[in-house]
Coordinates of C-alpha atoms in Angstrom, one line a residue:
M1464 CA 201.3 12.7 -195.4
L1465 CA 198.8 10.1 -194.4
T1466 CA 197.8 7.5 -197.0
G1467 CA 195.2 5.1 -195.7
M1468 CA 196.8 4.9 -192.3
V1469 CA 196.9 7.6 -189.6
D1470 CA 200.3 8.3 -188.1
A1471 CA 200.6 7.0 -184.5
S1472 CA 201.3 10.5 -183.1
W1473 CA 198.1 11.9 -184.7
L1474 CA 196.2 8.9 -183.3
R1475 CA 197.4 9.7 -179.8
V1476 CA 196.2 13.3 -180.2
L1477 CA 192.8 12.1 -181.6
A1478 CA 192.4 9.7 -178.7
V1479 CA 192.8 12.6 -176.2
N1480 CA 190.9 15.2 -178.2
P1481 CA 189.0 14.0 -181.3
T1482 CA 188.4 17.6 -182.4
V1483 CA 192.1 18.2 -182.9
G1484 CA 193.9 17.2 -186.1
L1485 CA 193.0 16.8 -189.7
P1486 CA 189.6 15.3 -189.9
S1487 CA 189.6 15.1 -193.7
L1488 CA 192.6 12.8 -193.5
V1489 CA 191.1 10.4 -191.0
P1490 CA 189.2 7.4 -192.5
K1491 CA 185.5 7.1 -191.5
W1492 CA 186.1 3.8 -189.8
C1493 CA 188.8 5.4 -187.5
S1494 CA 186.5 6.4 -184.6
V1495 CA 187.8 7.3 -181.1
S1496 CA 186.8 4.0 -179.7
H1497 CA 188.7 2.2 -182.5
V1498 CA 191.8 4.3 -181.8
N1499 CA 191.6 3.5 -178.1
S1500 CA 191.1 -0.3 -178.7
T1501 CA 194.1 -0.4 -181.2
M1502 CA 196.4 1.9 -179.3
P1503 CA 198.6 -0.8 -177.8
V1504 CA 199.2 -2.2 -181.3
Y1505 CA 200.5 1.2 -182.6
I1506 CA 202.6 1.7 -179.5
F1507 CA 204.1 -1.7 -179.9
Q1508 CA 204.7 -1.0 -183.6
Q1509 CA 206.4 2.2 -182.9
G1510 CA 208.6 0.6 -180.3
L1511 CA 209.8 -2.0 -182.8
T1512 CA 210.3 0.5 -185.7
K1513 CA 211.6 3.6 -183.9
G1514 CA 212.9 2.2 -180.7
I1515 CA 211.6 2.2 -177.1
S1516 CA 213.0 5.7 -176.5
S1517 CA 210.5 7.1 -179.0
I1518 CA 207.6 6.1 -176.6
P1519 CA 207.0 8.5 -173.7
F1520 CA 208.1 6.8 -170.5
G1521 CA 209.1 3.7 -172.5
W1522 CA 212.1 2.6 -170.6
P1523 CA 210.7 3.2 -167.1
I1524 CA 207.7 1.1 -168.1
V1525 CA 209.9 -1.7 -169.4
K1526 CA 211.9 -1.7 -166.2
L1527 CA 208.8 -1.7 -164.1
A1528 CA 206.9 -4.4 -166.0
P1529 CA 208.8 -7.4 -164.5
C1530 CA 208.0 -6.1 -161.0
L1531 CA 204.3 -5.7 -161.8
A1532 CA 204.2 -9.1 -163.4
L1533 CA 205.9 -10.6 -160.3
I1534 CA 203.4 -8.9 -157.9
Y1535 CA 200.5 -10.1 -160.1
L1536 CA 201.8 -13.7 -160.0
L1537 CA 202.3 -13.6 -156.3
K1538 CA 198.9 -12.2 -155.7
W1539 CA 197.4 -14.9 -157.9
W1540 CA 199.3 -17.6 -156.1
F1541 CA 198.5 -16.5 -152.6
G1542 CA 194.8 -15.9 -153.6
G1543 CA 194.3 -19.7 -153.8
A1544 CA 191.8 -21.7 -155.7
V1545 CA 188.5 -20.4 -157.0
N1546 CA 185.3 -22.4 -156.6
T1547 CA 183.9 -23.5 -159.9
S1548 CA 181.1 -25.7 -158.5
E1549 CA 177.5 -24.6 -158.9
R1550 CA 174.4 -25.9 -157.3
K1551 CA 170.8 -24.8 -157.1
M1552 CA 170.3 -23.4 -153.7
H1553 CA 166.8 -22.1 -154.0
S1554 CA 164.5 -23.2 -151.1
K1555 CA 167.5 -24.6 -149.2
V1556 CA 167.7 -23.5 -145.6
V1557 CA 171.2 -22.7 -144.5
M1558 CA 172.2 -21.9 -140.9
I1559 CA 175.4 -19.9 -140.5
T1560 CA 177.4 -18.8 -137.5
G1561 CA 179.8 -15.8 -137.9
G1562 CA 177.9 -14.7 -141.0
T1563 CA 178.1 -11.0 -140.4
S1564 CA 181.9 -10.4 -140.8
G1565 CA 185.0 -11.8 -142.5
I1566 CA 184.7 -15.1 -144.3
G1567 CA 181.3 -15.9 -143.0
A1568 CA 179.9 -12.7 -144.5
E1569 CA 181.2 -13.7 -147.9
V1570 CA 179.9 -17.2 -147.6
A1571 CA 176.5 -15.8 -146.7
R1572 CA 176.7 -13.4 -149.7
G1573 CA 177.7 -16.2 -152.1
L1574 CA 174.8 -18.5 -151.0
A1575 CA 172.3 -15.7 -150.9
M1576 CA 173.1 -14.8 -154.5
R1577 CA 172.3 -18.4 -155.4
G1578 CA 168.9 -18.2 -153.7
A1579 CA 169.5 -20.0 -150.4
Q1580 CA 167.3 -19.1 -147.4
L1581 CA 169.8 -18.0 -144.7
V1582 CA 169.4 -18.0 -141.0
L1583 CA 172.3 -16.0 -139.4
L1584 CA 173.1 -16.8 -135.8
T1585 CA 174.4 -13.6 -134.3
Q1586 CA 175.1 -12.2 -130.8
H1587 CA 173.5 -8.9 -131.9
S1588 CA 170.0 -8.0 -130.8
L1589 CA 167.5 -8.4 -133.6
T1590 CA 166.8 -4.7 -133.2
D1591 CA 170.4 -3.6 -133.4
P1592 CA 170.8 -1.0 -136.1
F1593 CA 174.0 -2.7 -137.4
L1594 CA 172.2 -6.0 -137.9
V1595 CA 169.1 -4.4 -139.4
D1596 CA 171.2 -2.4 -141.9
Y1597 CA 173.4 -5.4 -142.6
I1598 CA 170.5 -7.7 -143.5
E1599 CA 168.8 -5.0 -145.6
D1600 CA 172.0 -4.3 -147.5
L1601 CA 172.5 -8.0 -148.1
R1602 CA 169.0 -8.4 -149.4
E1603 CA 169.4 -5.5 -151.8
Q1604 CA 172.8 -6.6 -153.0
T1605 CA 171.8 -10.2 -153.7
G1606 CA 168.1 -9.7 -154.6
N1607 CA 167.3 -12.4 -152.0
H1608 CA 164.8 -11.4 -149.3
L1609 CA 164.9 -14.8 -147.6
I1610 CA 167.5 -13.7 -145.1
T1611 CA 166.8 -13.7 -141.4
A1612 CA 168.7 -13.7 -138.1
E1613 CA 168.4 -15.3 -134.7
Q1614 CA 170.1 -14.0 -131.6
V1615 CA 172.5 -16.6 -130.2
D1616 CA 175.4 -15.7 -127.9
L1617 CA 178.0 -18.4 -128.7
T1618 CA 179.8 -17.6 -125.4
S1619 CA 176.8 -18.5 -123.4
L1620 CA 175.8 -22.2 -123.1
H1621 CA 172.3 -21.1 -121.9
S1622 CA 171.7 -18.9 -125.0
I1623 CA 172.8 -21.8 -127.3
R1624 CA 170.4 -24.2 -125.6
E1625 CA 167.5 -21.8 -125.7
F1626 CA 167.8 -21.3 -129.5
A1627 CA 168.6 -24.9 -130.3
T1628 CA 165.8 -26.3 -128.2
K1629 CA 163.3 -24.0 -129.7
W1630 CA 164.4 -25.1 -133.2
V1631 CA 164.2 -28.8 -132.4
D1632 CA 160.8 -28.6 -130.6
N1633 CA 159.1 -27.3 -133.7
L1634 CA 156.5 -29.7 -135.2
P1635 CA 156.7 -30.7 -137.9
P1636 CA 160.5 -30.7 -138.0
R1637 CA 161.8 -27.5 -139.6
R1638 CA 163.7 -27.9 -142.9
L1639 CA 167.5 -27.6 -142.4
D1640 CA 169.8 -28.4 -145.4
M1641 CA 173.1 -27.0 -144.2
I1642 CA 174.9 -25.7 -141.1
I1643 CA 178.0 -23.7 -141.7
L1644 CA 180.1 -22.9 -138.7
C1645 CA 182.3 -19.9 -139.5
A1646 CA 182.3 -18.3 -136.0
D1647 CA 185.9 -17.9 -134.8
T1648 CA 187.7 -15.8 -132.2
R1649 CA 191.1 -15.6 -130.6
T1650 CA 192.6 -13.7 -127.7
P1651 CA 195.5 -11.6 -129.2
P1652 CA 199.1 -12.5 -128.1
G1653 CA 199.7 -10.8 -124.7
G1654 CA 196.0 -9.9 -124.4
K1655 CA 194.2 -9.7 -121.1
A1656 CA 192.8 -13.0 -119.9
T1657 CA 189.0 -13.1 -119.8
V1658 CA 186.4 -15.7 -119.0
T1659 CA 182.7 -16.1 -120.1
E1660 CA 179.7 -16.1 -117.8
D1661 CA 180.2 -20.0 -117.5
G1662 CA 183.8 -19.5 -116.4
L1663 CA 185.5 -20.7 -119.6
E1664 CA 188.1 -19.1 -121.9
P1665 CA 186.2 -17.4 -124.8
T1666 CA 188.4 -18.9 -127.5
W1667 CA 187.7 -22.4 -126.3
V1668 CA 184.0 -21.7 -126.0
V1669 CA 183.4 -20.1 -129.4
N1670 CA 185.7 -22.2 -131.4
Y1671 CA 184.8 -25.6 -129.9
M1672 CA 182.3 -25.8 -127.1
A1673 CA 179.6 -23.8 -128.9
N1674 CA 179.8 -26.0 -131.9
F1675 CA 179.6 -29.1 -129.8
H1676 CA 176.7 -27.8 -127.7
L1677 CA 174.7 -26.5 -130.8
L1678 CA 175.1 -29.7 -132.9
S1679 CA 174.4 -32.0 -129.9
I1680 CA 171.0 -30.4 -129.5
L1681 CA 170.3 -30.0 -133.3
S1682 CA 171.2 -33.6 -134.0
P1683 CA 167.5 -34.8 -134.0
A1684 CA 166.6 -32.1 -136.5
L1685 CA 169.3 -33.2 -138.8
R1686 CA 168.3 -36.9 -138.6
A1687 CA 164.7 -36.0 -139.2
Q1688 CA 165.3 -34.6 -142.7
P1689 CA 163.9 -36.5 -145.7
P1690 CA 166.2 -39.2 -147.2
D1691 CA 166.4 -37.3 -150.5
R1692 CA 167.8 -34.2 -148.9
D1693 CA 171.5 -33.5 -149.1
V1694 CA 172.3 -32.3 -145.6
R1695 CA 175.8 -30.9 -145.0
I1696 CA 177.6 -29.7 -141.8
I1697 CA 180.6 -27.6 -142.6
F1698 CA 183.2 -26.8 -139.9
G1699 CA 185.8 -24.0 -140.2
T1700 CA 189.2 -25.0 -139.1
C1701 CA 192.8 -23.8 -139.4
S1702 CA 196.3 -25.3 -140.1
S1703 CA 197.2 -24.3 -136.5
Y1704 CA 195.4 -27.4 -135.3
M1705 CA 198.7 -29.2 -135.9
G1706 CA 200.1 -27.5 -132.8
G1707 CA 197.2 -28.3 -130.5
Q1708 CA 197.3 -30.5 -127.5
L1709 CA 194.2 -32.3 -126.2
F1710 CA 193.9 -32.4 -122.4
D1711 CA 192.2 -35.0 -120.3
S1712 CA 189.8 -32.2 -119.5
P1713 CA 190.2 -29.7 -122.3
T1714 CA 187.2 -27.7 -121.1
S1715 CA 189.3 -26.7 -118.0
S1716 CA 191.8 -24.9 -120.2
T1717 CA 192.9 -21.8 -118.4
A1718 CA 192.5 -18.4 -119.8
A1719 CA 195.3 -17.0 -121.9
G1720 CA 198.2 -15.9 -119.8
S1721 CA 197.2 -18.0 -116.7
S1722 CA 200.0 -19.5 -114.7
K1723 CA 198.1 -22.7 -114.0
K1724 CA 199.2 -25.9 -115.6
N1725 CA 196.9 -28.5 -117.2
K1726 CA 197.2 -32.3 -117.5
T1727 CA 197.7 -33.6 -121.0
A1728 CA 196.2 -36.8 -122.3
N1729 CA 199.1 -38.9 -121.1
G1730 CA 199.0 -37.4 -117.6
S1731 CA 202.0 -35.1 -117.8
R1732 CA 201.9 -31.4 -117.1
S1733 CA 201.6 -29.1 -120.1
K1734 CA 203.4 -25.8 -120.4
K1735 CA 201.8 -22.5 -119.5
S1736 CA 198.7 -22.0 -121.6
T1737 CA 198.8 -19.1 -124.0
S1738 CA 196.4 -17.6 -126.5
G1739 CA 198.1 -19.5 -129.3
S1740 CA 198.1 -22.9 -127.6
I1741 CA 194.4 -22.5 -126.6
Y1742 CA 193.5 -21.5 -130.2
S1743 CA 195.4 -24.5 -131.7
T1744 CA 193.8 -26.9 -129.2
S1745 CA 190.3 -25.6 -129.9
K1746 CA 190.9 -26.2 -133.7
L1747 CA 192.2 -29.7 -133.0
A1748 CA 189.2 -30.4 -130.7
V1749 CA 186.7 -29.3 -133.3
M1750 CA 188.3 -31.5 -135.9
V1751 CA 188.1 -34.5 -133.5
F1752 CA 184.5 -33.7 -132.7
A1753 CA 183.6 -33.3 -136.4
Q1754 CA 184.8 -36.9 -137.1
A1755 CA 182.9 -38.2 -134.1
F1756 CA 179.8 -36.3 -135.1
Q1757 CA 179.9 -37.9 -138.6
K1758 CA 180.0 -41.3 -136.9
H1759 CA 177.2 -40.3 -134.6
L1760 CA 175.0 -39.4 -137.6
S1761 CA 176.0 -42.4 -139.7
S1762 CA 175.2 -44.8 -136.9
F1763 CA 171.6 -43.6 -136.8
T1764 CA 169.1 -46.1 -138.2
R1765 CA 166.3 -44.2 -140.0
P1766 CA 162.7 -45.4 -139.5
D1767 CA 162.3 -45.6 -143.3
K1768 CA 165.5 -47.7 -143.5
Y1769 CA 167.1 -45.3 -145.9
P1770 CA 170.8 -44.5 -145.5
M1771 CA 171.8 -41.5 -143.5
N1772 CA 172.0 -38.4 -145.8
A1773 CA 174.0 -36.0 -143.6
R1774 CA 177.7 -35.4 -144.2
V1775 CA 180.4 -33.5 -142.3
F1776 CA 183.1 -31.4 -143.8
L1777 CA 186.2 -29.7 -142.4
V1778 CA 187.3 -26.6 -144.3
D1779 CA 190.6 -24.7 -144.0
P1780 CA 190.2 -21.4 -145.8
G1781 CA 193.8 -20.4 -145.5
W1782 CA 195.3 -17.2 -144.1
T1783 CA 192.8 -14.5 -144.7
R1784 CA 192.5 -10.8 -143.9
T1785 CA 189.6 -11.1 -141.5
P1786 CA 188.9 -8.9 -138.4
G1787 CA 190.3 -11.8 -136.3
M1788 CA 193.5 -12.0 -138.3
R1789 CA 193.9 -8.2 -138.0
R1790 CA 193.4 -8.4 -134.3
F1791 CA 196.0 -11.2 -134.1
L1792 CA 198.6 -9.3 -136.2
T1793 CA 198.1 -6.0 -134.3
F1794 CA 198.3 -7.8 -130.9
G1795 CA 195.1 -5.9 -130.0
S1796 CA 197.0 -2.6 -129.5
L1797 CA 197.0 0.8 -131.2
W1798 CA 200.8 0.6 -131.8
G1799 CA 200.2 -2.8 -133.5
L1800 CA 197.4 -1.3 -135.6
F1801 CA 199.8 1.5 -136.6
V1802 CA 202.5 -1.0 -137.7
Y1803 CA 199.8 -3.0 -139.5
L1804 CA 198.7 0.0 -141.5
I1805 CA 202.3 0.8 -142.5
T1806 CA 202.9 -2.8 -143.7
W1807 CA 199.4 -3.3 -145.2
P1808 CA 200.8 -3.7 -148.8
L1809 CA 202.6 -6.8 -147.5
W1810 CA 199.4 -8.3 -145.9
W1811 CA 197.4 -7.4 -149.0
L1812 CA 199.9 -9.4 -151.1
I1813 CA 200.3 -12.6 -149.0
L1814 CA 196.8 -12.8 -147.3
K1815 CA 193.6 -13.8 -149.0
S1816 CA 190.7 -11.4 -149.1
P1817 CA 187.6 -12.7 -147.3
E1818 CA 186.0 -13.4 -150.6
Q1819 CA 188.9 -15.6 -151.6
G1820 CA 188.9 -17.3 -148.2
A1821 CA 185.2 -18.2 -148.7
Q1822 CA 185.8 -20.2 -151.9
T1823 CA 186.5 -23.5 -150.2
F1824 CA 183.4 -23.1 -148.0
L1825 CA 181.3 -22.5 -151.2
H1826 CA 183.0 -25.5 -152.8
A1827 CA 182.0 -27.7 -149.9
A1828 CA 178.4 -26.4 -150.0
M1829 CA 177.9 -26.8 -153.7
E1830 CA 180.1 -29.5 -155.1
A1831 CA 177.8 -32.3 -156.3
E1832 CA 180.5 -35.0 -155.8
Y1833 CA 180.2 -34.6 -152.0
G1834 CA 176.5 -35.5 -152.1
R1835 CA 177.6 -39.1 -152.0
G1836 CA 180.0 -41.0 -149.7
E1837 CA 180.7 -41.3 -146.0
G1838 CA 181.6 -37.7 -145.2
G1839 CA 184.2 -36.5 -142.8
W1840 CA 186.3 -34.8 -145.6
M1841 CA 189.0 -32.3 -145.0
L1842 CA 189.0 -29.6 -147.8
K1843 CA 191.6 -26.9 -148.6
E1844 CA 192.0 -24.9 -151.8
C1845 CA 188.8 -26.5 -153.1
R1846 CA 190.1 -30.1 -152.9
Q1847 CA 190.5 -32.9 -150.4
Y1848 CA 193.5 -32.9 -148.1
N1849 CA 194.8 -35.6 -145.7
I1850 CA 194.6 -34.9 -142.0
T1851 CA 198.0 -34.7 -140.3
R1852 CA 197.2 -35.4 -136.7
S1853 CA 196.4 -39.0 -135.9
E1854 CA 194.2 -38.0 -132.9
V1855 CA 191.5 -36.7 -135.4
K1856 CA 190.8 -40.2 -136.6
D1857 CA 191.4 -41.9 -133.3
E1858 CA 188.1 -43.3 -132.1
E1859 CA 189.2 -43.4 -128.4
A1860 CA 190.2 -39.7 -128.5
Q1861 CA 186.8 -39.0 -130.1
K1862 CA 184.9 -40.8 -127.4
R1863 CA 187.0 -39.3 -124.6
L1864 CA 186.6 -35.7 -125.9
W1865 CA 182.8 -36.2 -126.4
A1866 CA 182.4 -37.6 -122.9
V1867 CA 184.4 -34.9 -121.2
S1868 CA 182.7 -32.1 -123.1
E1869 CA 179.2 -33.5 -122.4
E1870 CA 180.0 -33.9 -118.7
T1871 CA 181.4 -30.3 -118.5
I1872 CA 178.4 -28.8 -120.2
Q1873 CA 176.0 -30.6 -117.9
K1874 CA 177.9 -29.4 -114.9
L1875 CA 178.1 -25.8 -116.1
E1876 CA 174.5 -25.7 -117.1
K1877 CA 173.4 -26.8 -113.6
E1878 CA 175.6 -24.2 -112.0
G1879 CA 174.2 -21.6 -114.4
A1880 CA 170.6 -22.6 -113.7
K1881 CA 171.2 -22.2 -109.9
R1882 CA 172.9 -18.9 -110.5
R1883 CA 170.0 -17.6 -112.6
A1884 CA 167.5 -18.8 -110.0
T1885 CA 169.3 -17.1 -107.3
E1886 CA 169.5 -13.8 -109.3
K1887 CA 165.8 -14.1 -110.1
S1888 CA 164.8 -14.5 -106.4
K1889 CA 167.1 -11.6 -105.4
Q1890 CA 165.4 -9.5 -108.1
K1891 CA 161.9 -10.4 -106.8
E1892 CA 163.0 -9.5 -103.2
Q1893 CA 164.4 -6.2 -104.5
D1894 CA 161.1 -5.5 -106.4
K1895 CA 159.1 -6.3 -103.2
T1896 CA 161.4 -4.0 -101.2
D1897 CA 161.0 -1.2 -103.7
G1898 CA 157.3 -1.7 -103.7
K1899 CA 157.1 -1.4 -99.9
V1900 CA 159.2 1.7 -99.9
N1901 CA 157.0 3.2 -102.6
G1902 CA 153.9 2.2 -100.6
K1903 CA 155.2 3.8 -97.4
A1904 CA 156.1 7.0 -99.3
T1905 CA 152.6 7.1 -100.7
G1906 CA 151.1 6.6 -97.3
N1907 CA 153.2 9.4 -95.8
D1908 CA 152.1 11.7 -98.5
K1909 CA 148.5 11.0 -97.7
Q1910 CA 149.0 11.6 -94.0
T1911 CA 150.7 14.8 -94.6
N1912 CA 147.8 16.0 -96.8
G1913 CA 145.3 14.9 -94.2
G1914 CA 147.2 16.7 -91.4
T1915 CA 147.2 19.9 -93.5
K1916 CA 143.4 19.7 -93.9
Q1917 CA 142.9 19.1 -90.2
R1918 CA 145.0 22.1 -89.4
K1919 CA 142.9 24.2 -91.8

């Protein structure tokens, strides 16, 4: 008989169906919500007093609990650090590459939720249904309508110059508080070798050359910002940079799988270039360039004599379940995708989600501490890390890489301009030929009609 306390078995029944039981014996304070909230206490009490066997599925739960706890701890460990920094982002203009998928999309979402004005650089046409829907969804989810896009093909030097020149030529100079470079690509192991319209390997162009070309042109826009503005340039990198090898002419890196050999910085011949070696080298190159670009900005003397207010960051997000990572793990094949799906619980456990991978980017964008200092910091797990490779800080390597990259871009742009001029002239000749053919056809039609009338 119940005296002031309801038996645990009756509480379980009442929790499932409150209409069952002896209502007259249940105190007024014992509502269903109260029963549900205190249920673990009664279960624990019953386990202590009557033994675990008295609890339904008690022993299986006890045996399974350590495994669940271990999985939880591993997931927490591999998930990495969480950004705790906050900063008012309202009215701040942030330019993002790779902002429509993976880590870049989560960075864009995080900044948009804090009120930043986003300019997404994307290869998609501005009328592409995917891009239109993506921006509309992002605006609705974040409540921020200051999200726009610009079409820039990062595999095309000409496309990058067109956009960057248009941005720089604006008077007065457009506001630009931050550039976040999240765009990243990699040819999967054993993938088919391809080249861009400029004759370069896509991984090398997107991961390094596009960043070099874009920032080289946008440099005046960054230096023109007011002295009280905290300008930040954030590069995405990867721990694979430690396996990279800078060449005398890294822009001549052969496509993945090519049998050609390249000269290294010391003049010796490197091994056959693979997708992995090119990817590692591109990450090493972007880190060397980031340090050089920080020196380039810091050496500028402002007309108002204020110190330079632009700072460069290198961010390693860690191993993350991005589309690029999935393409790498599956080797770009259907069989690889099948194996990936079977082993997905493992990847879910040890790889970060895109949201977790974006935390260090958000930390670099919002941490107030980084609004002071010389810049050039390497960040991982929301804190500073030392750079392993000595070439990254080597001033000679920085100058050599900058000079070679600049020379290569100038050469390729001249070749591209000639190619476009030739194609344009051919198109004009084709249009003239088509016009003449159409004119003759029209003339023949008139003669035929006239001949018919004469016969009549």
